[in-house]
XYZ file of C-alpha atoms in Angstrom:
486
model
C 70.442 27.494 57.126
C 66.815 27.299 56.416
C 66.479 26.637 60.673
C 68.353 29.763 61.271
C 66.562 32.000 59.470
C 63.715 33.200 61.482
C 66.373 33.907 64.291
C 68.584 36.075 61.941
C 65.401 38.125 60.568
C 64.414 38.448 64.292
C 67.986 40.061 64.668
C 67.978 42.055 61.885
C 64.373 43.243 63.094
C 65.860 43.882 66.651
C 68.773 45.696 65.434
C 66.441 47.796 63.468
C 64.483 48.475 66.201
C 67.263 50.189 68.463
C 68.202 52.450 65.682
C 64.581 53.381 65.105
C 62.510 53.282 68.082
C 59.776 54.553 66.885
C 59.068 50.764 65.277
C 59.518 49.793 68.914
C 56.953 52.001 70.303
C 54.538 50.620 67.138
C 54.814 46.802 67.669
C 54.423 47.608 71.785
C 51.292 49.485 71.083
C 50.352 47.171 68.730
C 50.177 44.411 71.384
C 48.672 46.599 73.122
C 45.614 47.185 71.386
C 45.421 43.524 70.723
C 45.601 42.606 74.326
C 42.937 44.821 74.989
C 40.883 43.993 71.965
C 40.629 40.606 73.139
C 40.130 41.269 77.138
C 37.059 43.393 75.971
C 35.952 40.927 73.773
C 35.795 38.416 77.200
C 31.989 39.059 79.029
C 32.177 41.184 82.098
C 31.865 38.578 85.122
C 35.122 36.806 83.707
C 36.659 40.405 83.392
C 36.308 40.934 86.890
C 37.629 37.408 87.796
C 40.553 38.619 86.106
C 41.268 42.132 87.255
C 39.215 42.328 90.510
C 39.923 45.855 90.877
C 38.434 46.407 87.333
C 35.109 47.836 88.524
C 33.340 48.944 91.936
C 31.019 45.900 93.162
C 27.489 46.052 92.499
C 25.534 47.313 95.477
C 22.039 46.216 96.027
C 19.445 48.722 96.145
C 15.726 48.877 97.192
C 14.058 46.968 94.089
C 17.723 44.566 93.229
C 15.242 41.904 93.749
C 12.863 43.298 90.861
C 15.455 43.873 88.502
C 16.417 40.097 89.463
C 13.302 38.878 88.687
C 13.288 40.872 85.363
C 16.388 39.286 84.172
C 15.474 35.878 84.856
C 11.960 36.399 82.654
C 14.164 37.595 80.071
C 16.497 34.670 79.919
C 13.139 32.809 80.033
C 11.992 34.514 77.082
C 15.089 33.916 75.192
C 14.529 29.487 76.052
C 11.278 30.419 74.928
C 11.519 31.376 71.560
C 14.308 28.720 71.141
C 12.227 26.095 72.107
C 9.255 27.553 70.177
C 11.592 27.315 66.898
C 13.029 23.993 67.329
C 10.781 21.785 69.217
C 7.554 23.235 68.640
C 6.172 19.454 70.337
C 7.455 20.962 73.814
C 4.372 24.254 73.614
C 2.071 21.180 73.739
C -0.235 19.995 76.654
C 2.118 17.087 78.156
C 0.360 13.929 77.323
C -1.436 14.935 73.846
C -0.276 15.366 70.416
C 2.849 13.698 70.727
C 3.558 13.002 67.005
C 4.998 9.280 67.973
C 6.977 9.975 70.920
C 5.894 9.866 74.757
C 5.791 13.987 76.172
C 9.009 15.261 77.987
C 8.503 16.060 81.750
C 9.705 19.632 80.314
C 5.767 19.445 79.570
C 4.595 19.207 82.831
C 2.976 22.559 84.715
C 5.175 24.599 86.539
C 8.516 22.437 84.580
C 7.293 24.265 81.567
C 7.456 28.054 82.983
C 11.302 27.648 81.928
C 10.693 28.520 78.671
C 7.340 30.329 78.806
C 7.717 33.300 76.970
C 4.385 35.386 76.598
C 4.270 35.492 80.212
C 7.350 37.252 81.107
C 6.475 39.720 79.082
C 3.629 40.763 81.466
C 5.921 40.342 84.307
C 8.357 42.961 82.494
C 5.529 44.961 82.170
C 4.229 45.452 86.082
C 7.975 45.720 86.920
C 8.427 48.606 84.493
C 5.404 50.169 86.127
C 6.878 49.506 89.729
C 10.685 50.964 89.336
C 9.315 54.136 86.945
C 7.183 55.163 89.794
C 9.504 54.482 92.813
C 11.424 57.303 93.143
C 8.768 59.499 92.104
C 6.285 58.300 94.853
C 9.291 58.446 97.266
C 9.540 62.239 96.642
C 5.880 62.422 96.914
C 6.268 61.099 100.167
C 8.631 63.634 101.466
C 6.482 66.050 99.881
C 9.583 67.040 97.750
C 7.433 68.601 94.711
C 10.363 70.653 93.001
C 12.559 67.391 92.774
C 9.501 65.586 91.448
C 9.108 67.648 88.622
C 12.828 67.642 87.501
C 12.421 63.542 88.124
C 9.540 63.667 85.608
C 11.022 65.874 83.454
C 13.881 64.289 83.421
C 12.354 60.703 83.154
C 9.953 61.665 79.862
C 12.928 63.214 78.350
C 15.673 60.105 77.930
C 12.340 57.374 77.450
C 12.658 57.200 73.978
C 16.385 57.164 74.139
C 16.351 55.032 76.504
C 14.028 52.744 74.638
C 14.706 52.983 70.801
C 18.423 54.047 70.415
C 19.357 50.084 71.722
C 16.493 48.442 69.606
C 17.560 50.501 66.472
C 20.981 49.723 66.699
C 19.524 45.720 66.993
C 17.559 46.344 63.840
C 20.762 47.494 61.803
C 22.727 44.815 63.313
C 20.383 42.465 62.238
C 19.595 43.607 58.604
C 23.622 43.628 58.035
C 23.717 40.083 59.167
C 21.272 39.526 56.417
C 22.638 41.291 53.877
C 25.782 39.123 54.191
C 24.541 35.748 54.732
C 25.197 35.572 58.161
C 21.383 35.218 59.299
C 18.516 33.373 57.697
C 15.354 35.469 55.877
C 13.210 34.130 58.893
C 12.273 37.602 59.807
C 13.022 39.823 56.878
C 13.936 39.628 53.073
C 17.636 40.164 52.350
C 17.871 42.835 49.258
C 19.467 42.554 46.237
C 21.643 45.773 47.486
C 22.961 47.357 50.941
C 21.357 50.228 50.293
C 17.830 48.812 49.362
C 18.849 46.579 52.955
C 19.231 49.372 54.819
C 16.169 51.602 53.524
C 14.230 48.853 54.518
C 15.766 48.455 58.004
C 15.067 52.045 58.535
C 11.423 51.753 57.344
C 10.990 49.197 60.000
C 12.834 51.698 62.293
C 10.201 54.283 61.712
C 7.310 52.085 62.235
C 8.864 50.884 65.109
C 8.607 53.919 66.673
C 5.092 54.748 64.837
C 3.603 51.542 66.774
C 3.987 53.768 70.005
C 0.098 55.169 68.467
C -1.045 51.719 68.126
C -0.266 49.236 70.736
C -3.671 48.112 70.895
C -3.779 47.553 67.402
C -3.715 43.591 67.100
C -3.513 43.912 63.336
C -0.454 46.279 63.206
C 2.407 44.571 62.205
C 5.420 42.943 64.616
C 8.705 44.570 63.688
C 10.835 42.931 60.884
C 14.144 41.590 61.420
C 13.354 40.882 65.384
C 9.622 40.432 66.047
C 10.127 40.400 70.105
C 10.725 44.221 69.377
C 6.946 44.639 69.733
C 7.066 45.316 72.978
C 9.561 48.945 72.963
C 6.631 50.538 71.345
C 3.967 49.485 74.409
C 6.877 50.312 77.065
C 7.204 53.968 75.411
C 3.641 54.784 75.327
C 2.468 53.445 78.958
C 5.614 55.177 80.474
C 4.280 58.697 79.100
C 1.109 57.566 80.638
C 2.460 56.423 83.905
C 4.191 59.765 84.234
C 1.155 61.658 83.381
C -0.668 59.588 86.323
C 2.581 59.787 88.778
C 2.171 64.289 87.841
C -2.049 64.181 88.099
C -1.652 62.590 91.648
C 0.977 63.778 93.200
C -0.712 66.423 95.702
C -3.545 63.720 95.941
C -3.262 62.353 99.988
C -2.208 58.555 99.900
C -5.533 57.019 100.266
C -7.126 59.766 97.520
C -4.254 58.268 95.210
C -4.540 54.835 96.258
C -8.230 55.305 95.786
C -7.995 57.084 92.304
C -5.280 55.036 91.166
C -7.483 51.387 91.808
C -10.491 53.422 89.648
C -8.745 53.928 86.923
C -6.946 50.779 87.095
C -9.981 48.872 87.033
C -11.739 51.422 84.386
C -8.318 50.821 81.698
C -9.462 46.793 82.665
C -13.218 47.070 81.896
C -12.104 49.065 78.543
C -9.234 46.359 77.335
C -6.522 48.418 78.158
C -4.164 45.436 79.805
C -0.810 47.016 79.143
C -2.155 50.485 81.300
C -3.691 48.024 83.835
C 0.056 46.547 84.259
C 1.573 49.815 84.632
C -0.305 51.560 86.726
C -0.614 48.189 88.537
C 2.693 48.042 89.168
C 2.719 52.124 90.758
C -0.008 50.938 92.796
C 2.269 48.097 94.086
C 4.693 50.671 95.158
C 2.837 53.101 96.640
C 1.671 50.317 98.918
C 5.167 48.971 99.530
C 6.392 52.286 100.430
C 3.418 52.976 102.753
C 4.172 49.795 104.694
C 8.042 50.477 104.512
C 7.861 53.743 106.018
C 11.024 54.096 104.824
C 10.057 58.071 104.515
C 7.868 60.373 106.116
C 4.534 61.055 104.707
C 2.790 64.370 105.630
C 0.225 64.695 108.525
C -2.705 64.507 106.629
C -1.842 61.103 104.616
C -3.257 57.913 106.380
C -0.878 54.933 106.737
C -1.518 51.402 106.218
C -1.947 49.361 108.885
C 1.426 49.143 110.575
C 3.692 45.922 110.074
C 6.333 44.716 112.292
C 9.897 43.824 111.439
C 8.994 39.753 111.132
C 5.521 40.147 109.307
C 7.129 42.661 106.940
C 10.405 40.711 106.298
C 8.558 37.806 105.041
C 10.483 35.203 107.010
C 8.967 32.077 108.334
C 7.682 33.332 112.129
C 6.676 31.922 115.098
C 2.980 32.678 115.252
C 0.083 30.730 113.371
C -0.481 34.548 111.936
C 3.028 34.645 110.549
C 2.735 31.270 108.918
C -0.595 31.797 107.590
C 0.394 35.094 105.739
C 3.292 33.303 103.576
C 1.567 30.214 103.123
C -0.968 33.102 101.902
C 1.905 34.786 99.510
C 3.411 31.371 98.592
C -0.160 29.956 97.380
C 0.217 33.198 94.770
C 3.464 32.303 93.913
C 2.215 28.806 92.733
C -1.195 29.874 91.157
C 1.125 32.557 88.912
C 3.644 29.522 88.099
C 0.615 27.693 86.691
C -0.776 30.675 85.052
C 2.081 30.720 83.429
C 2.269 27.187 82.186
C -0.267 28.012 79.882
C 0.338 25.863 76.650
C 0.719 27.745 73.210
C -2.076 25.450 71.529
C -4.927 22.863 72.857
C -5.466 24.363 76.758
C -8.699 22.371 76.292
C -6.391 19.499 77.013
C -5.016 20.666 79.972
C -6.922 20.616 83.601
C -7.429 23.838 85.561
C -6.543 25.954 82.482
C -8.981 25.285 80.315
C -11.752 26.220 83.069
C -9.847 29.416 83.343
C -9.676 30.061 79.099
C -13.824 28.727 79.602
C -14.611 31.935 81.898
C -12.326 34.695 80.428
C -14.017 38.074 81.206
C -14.899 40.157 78.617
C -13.472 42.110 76.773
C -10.635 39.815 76.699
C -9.724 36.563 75.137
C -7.922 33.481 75.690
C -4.701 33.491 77.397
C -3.517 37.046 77.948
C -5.449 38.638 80.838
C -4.549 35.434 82.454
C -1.151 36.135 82.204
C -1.578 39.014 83.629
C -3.256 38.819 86.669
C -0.703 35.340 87.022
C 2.095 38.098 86.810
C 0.559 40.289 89.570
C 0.747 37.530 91.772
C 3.948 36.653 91.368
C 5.249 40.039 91.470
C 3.314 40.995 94.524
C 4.557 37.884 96.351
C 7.951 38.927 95.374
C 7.691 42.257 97.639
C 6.341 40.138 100.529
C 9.020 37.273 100.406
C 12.133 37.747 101.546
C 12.784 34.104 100.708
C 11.919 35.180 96.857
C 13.944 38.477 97.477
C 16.902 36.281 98.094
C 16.655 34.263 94.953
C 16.395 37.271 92.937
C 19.192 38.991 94.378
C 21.873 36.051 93.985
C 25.091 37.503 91.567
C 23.980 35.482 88.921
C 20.344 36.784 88.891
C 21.582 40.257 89.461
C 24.168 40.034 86.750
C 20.833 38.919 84.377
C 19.043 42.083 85.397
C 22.622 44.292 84.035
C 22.305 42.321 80.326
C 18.257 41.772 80.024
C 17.311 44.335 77.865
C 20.344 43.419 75.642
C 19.547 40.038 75.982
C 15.864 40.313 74.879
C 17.388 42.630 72.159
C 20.077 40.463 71.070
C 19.036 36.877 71.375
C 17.027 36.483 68.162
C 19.978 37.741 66.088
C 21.898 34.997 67.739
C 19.924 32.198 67.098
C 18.991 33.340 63.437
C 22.751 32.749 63.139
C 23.123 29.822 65.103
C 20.370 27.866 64.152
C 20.912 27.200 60.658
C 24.684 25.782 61.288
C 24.318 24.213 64.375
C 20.770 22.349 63.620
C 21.757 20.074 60.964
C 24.506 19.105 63.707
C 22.359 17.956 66.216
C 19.602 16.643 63.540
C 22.305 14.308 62.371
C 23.593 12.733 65.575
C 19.676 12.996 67.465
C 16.196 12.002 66.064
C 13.148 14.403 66.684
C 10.955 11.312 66.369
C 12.092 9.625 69.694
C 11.648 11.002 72.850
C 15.947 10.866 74.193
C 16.658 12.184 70.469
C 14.238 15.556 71.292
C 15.424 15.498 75.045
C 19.361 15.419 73.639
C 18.515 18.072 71.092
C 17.225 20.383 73.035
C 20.274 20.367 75.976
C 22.482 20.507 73.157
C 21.701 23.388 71.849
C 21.100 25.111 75.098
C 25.017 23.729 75.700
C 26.024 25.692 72.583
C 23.952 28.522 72.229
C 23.767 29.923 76.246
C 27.139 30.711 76.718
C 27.136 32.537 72.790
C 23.643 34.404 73.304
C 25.297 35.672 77.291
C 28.597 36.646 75.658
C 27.186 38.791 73.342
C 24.289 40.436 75.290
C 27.140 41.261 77.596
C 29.013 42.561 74.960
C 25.897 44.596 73.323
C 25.479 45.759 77.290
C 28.690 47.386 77.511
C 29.133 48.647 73.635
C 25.542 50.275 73.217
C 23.063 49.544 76.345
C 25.263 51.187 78.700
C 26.502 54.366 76.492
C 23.020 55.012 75.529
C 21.936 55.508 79.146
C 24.951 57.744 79.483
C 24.346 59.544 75.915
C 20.687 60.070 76.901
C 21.982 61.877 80.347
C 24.487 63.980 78.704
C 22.177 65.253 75.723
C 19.798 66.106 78.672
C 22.309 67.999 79.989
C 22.620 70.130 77.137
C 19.716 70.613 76.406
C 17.833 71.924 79.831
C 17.947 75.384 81.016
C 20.797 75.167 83.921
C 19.108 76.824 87.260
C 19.782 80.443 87.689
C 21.054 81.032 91.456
């Protein structure tokens, strides 16, 4: 009797159902919403494998290879931090301060770029710089001054949207997690109440957005709740500039700009300003791409560059001792970048090469940083020379990093402030930090756990808020601009 039961409720349910379809119509939309509840929940590339038709493929574009390259840095950045948190012996020179076990070939130069964070964020920088000013300098070109202006317009309008709607949504995210236990106080202090936590989270909103007046300001505070924030503040303010420099120079012929453009460059340099020197490094990168693309038509009175032809401008490995001796050229910057940005956190007077480079830091800078920059010119420079590089960075799984890196730099410290504190005691118990296999075997473990989380939710974050703001920030445009009388 008891064994029949279910059956004769289901029955009773079905025969209920055909007298009241409406019930029907409820527990099919019910499944519904379910079934699609749980498909969105899945991260986009294993949507597609599912429903192929789902969305139009990605087509490449001009700079795919630059928004490659930034998604890889900010994967980078995300191993970073990790490592920085859990195996702090890893940021040391390989060799020294081993606190009784032998150094991990992770140590090594070059091995060690994998999760060298403060460089990448140089690299993000220059790339910003580059993409901000293509299309710009592309109307410039063509001598298309009306479209330039809407372009600019446009373009200082949505930055801050662009910018601070994602990282504030992060910031609330992330002082929720708190309040609830989810997250550790690593960052922040959880309140007694929500609405103390969320005062607080919107203090650290405001001076968010207040650090946009002080990004040279080494004693102005990183951001609660996700310190890696520091950097939407210094992306804001040299944008405004960079459009301000893309508007002063626009009638300028291209060797005037590429002239005024390299003085002021090297004037922001002399005076400290790094961040300006990356942006406006990165606009002088594309103005010279562009010039030796020819993709467009520059007026009459512009000079060219020297021409290229199709082999030396592709990059490829040629025929000629010329050929060879240019990419060997662009390769060598590749590598001297790589070690630039093997730069230990602590002790580079342990480590050969670097330390004569930390020994003659120009003034007004020092230590590591305006190393890392010029290390990042090189190795975006090389990038728009080498169509081997080009390649890399344009692969599906470097493109698909370039869609989810700003919600993966946004996202990943919320992650591991979660993941961290449950998982950690885990690996602690089954590895020991005080052998070398025990740090090796902790460290791939929690890359094993904590990759596939950290990508499933900056995919998720992509789609939910990343992508909407871009489209919110488009429509409010929209209705906000005076609409062209005919």
């Amino acid at each position: 009797m008891i064994k029949d039961q279910p059956r004769e409720i289901w029955e009773i349910i079905e025969a209920d159902t055909a007298q009241h379809p409406d019930y029907a119509v409820f527990l099919f939309s019910g499944k519904r919403l379910l079934q699609r509840m749980a498909f969105g929940l899945l991260p986009s590339f294993l949507q597609r494998r599912i429903r192929p038709g789902l969305t139009k493929p990605q087509r490449l574009h001009p700079t795919s290879y630059l928004d490659g390259l930034r998604g890889v840095s900010s994967f980078i950045v995300f191993l970073g931090h990790y490592t920085e948190e859990n195996l702090g012996w890893y940021t040391e020179p390989y060799g020294a301060y081993e606190d009784g076990a032998a150094s991990s070939p992770l140590q090594l130069p070059f091995v060690r770029v994998i999760f060298s964070a403060r460089p990448m964020v140089h690299i993000f920088l220059i790339i910003s710089g580059y993409v901000l000013s293509y299309k710009p300098l592309k109307q410039i070109h063509s001598q298309q001054y009306s479209a330039l202006a809407n372009t600019l317009s446009s373009s200082v309008f949505r930055r801050a949207l662009r910018l601070f709607l994602p990282s504030f949504v992060t910031l609330f995210i992330m002082a929720l997690a708190l309040f609830f236990g989810l997250s550790t106080e690593r960052y922040a202090e959880r309140q007694l109440e929500l609405t103390s936590q969320l005062h607080d989270v919107w203090d650290t909103c405001v001076r968010l957005l207040g650090a946009s007046w002080a990004v040279d300001d080494l004693a102005y505070p990183h951001p609660q709740y996700n310190p890696a924030l520091w950097t939407i503040p210094v992306e804001f303010s040299q944008s405004l500039l960079l459009f301000a420099a893309l508007l002063g120079l626009s009638r300028c012929r291209s060797n005037v700009r590429l002239f005024l453009l390299a003085g002021i460059t090297a004037f922001c340099f002399n005076s400290g300003q790094l961040y300006t020197v990356e942006f406006l490094g990165g606009m002088f990168i594309a103005e010279v791409t562009l010039l030796r693309d020819r993709s467009l038509s520059t007026p009459s009175s512009s000079p060219m560059l020297p021409s290229f032809d199709e082999k030396s401008r592709n990059g490829e490995c040629g025929s000629t001792v010329r050929q060879r001796l240019i990419q060997a050229f662009w390769l060598a910057n590749v590598l001297s970048g790589l070690f630039i940005a093997s730069w230990t956190n602590n002790h580079i007077e342990a480590v050969w090469g670097l330390r004569f480079l930390d020994a003659h830091t120009p003034a007004p800078y020092r230590g590591q940083q305006v190393w890392f920059c010029l290390g990042a010119f090189q190795i975006v420079v090389a990038c728009t020379q080498l169509r081997c590089m080009q390649r890399v960075f344009t692969t599906q799984i470097a493109q698909y990093l370039g869609n989810i890196s700003y919600a993966l730099y946004l996202m990943h410290n919320l992650c591991l402030t979660i993941l961290e504190p449950r998982f950690n005691p885990l690996f602690d118990s089954f590895f020991s930090k005080a052998t070398f296999w025990g740090r090796q075997l902790s460290w791939l473990a929690g890359l094993v756990i904590y990759v596939p989380i950290v990508i499933c939710v900056a995919d998720l974050f992509w789609r939910v808020v990343d992508t909407p703001t871009v489209r919110f920030a488009r429509w409010f445009e929209s209705m906000c601009v005076v609409e062209k009388k005919l």
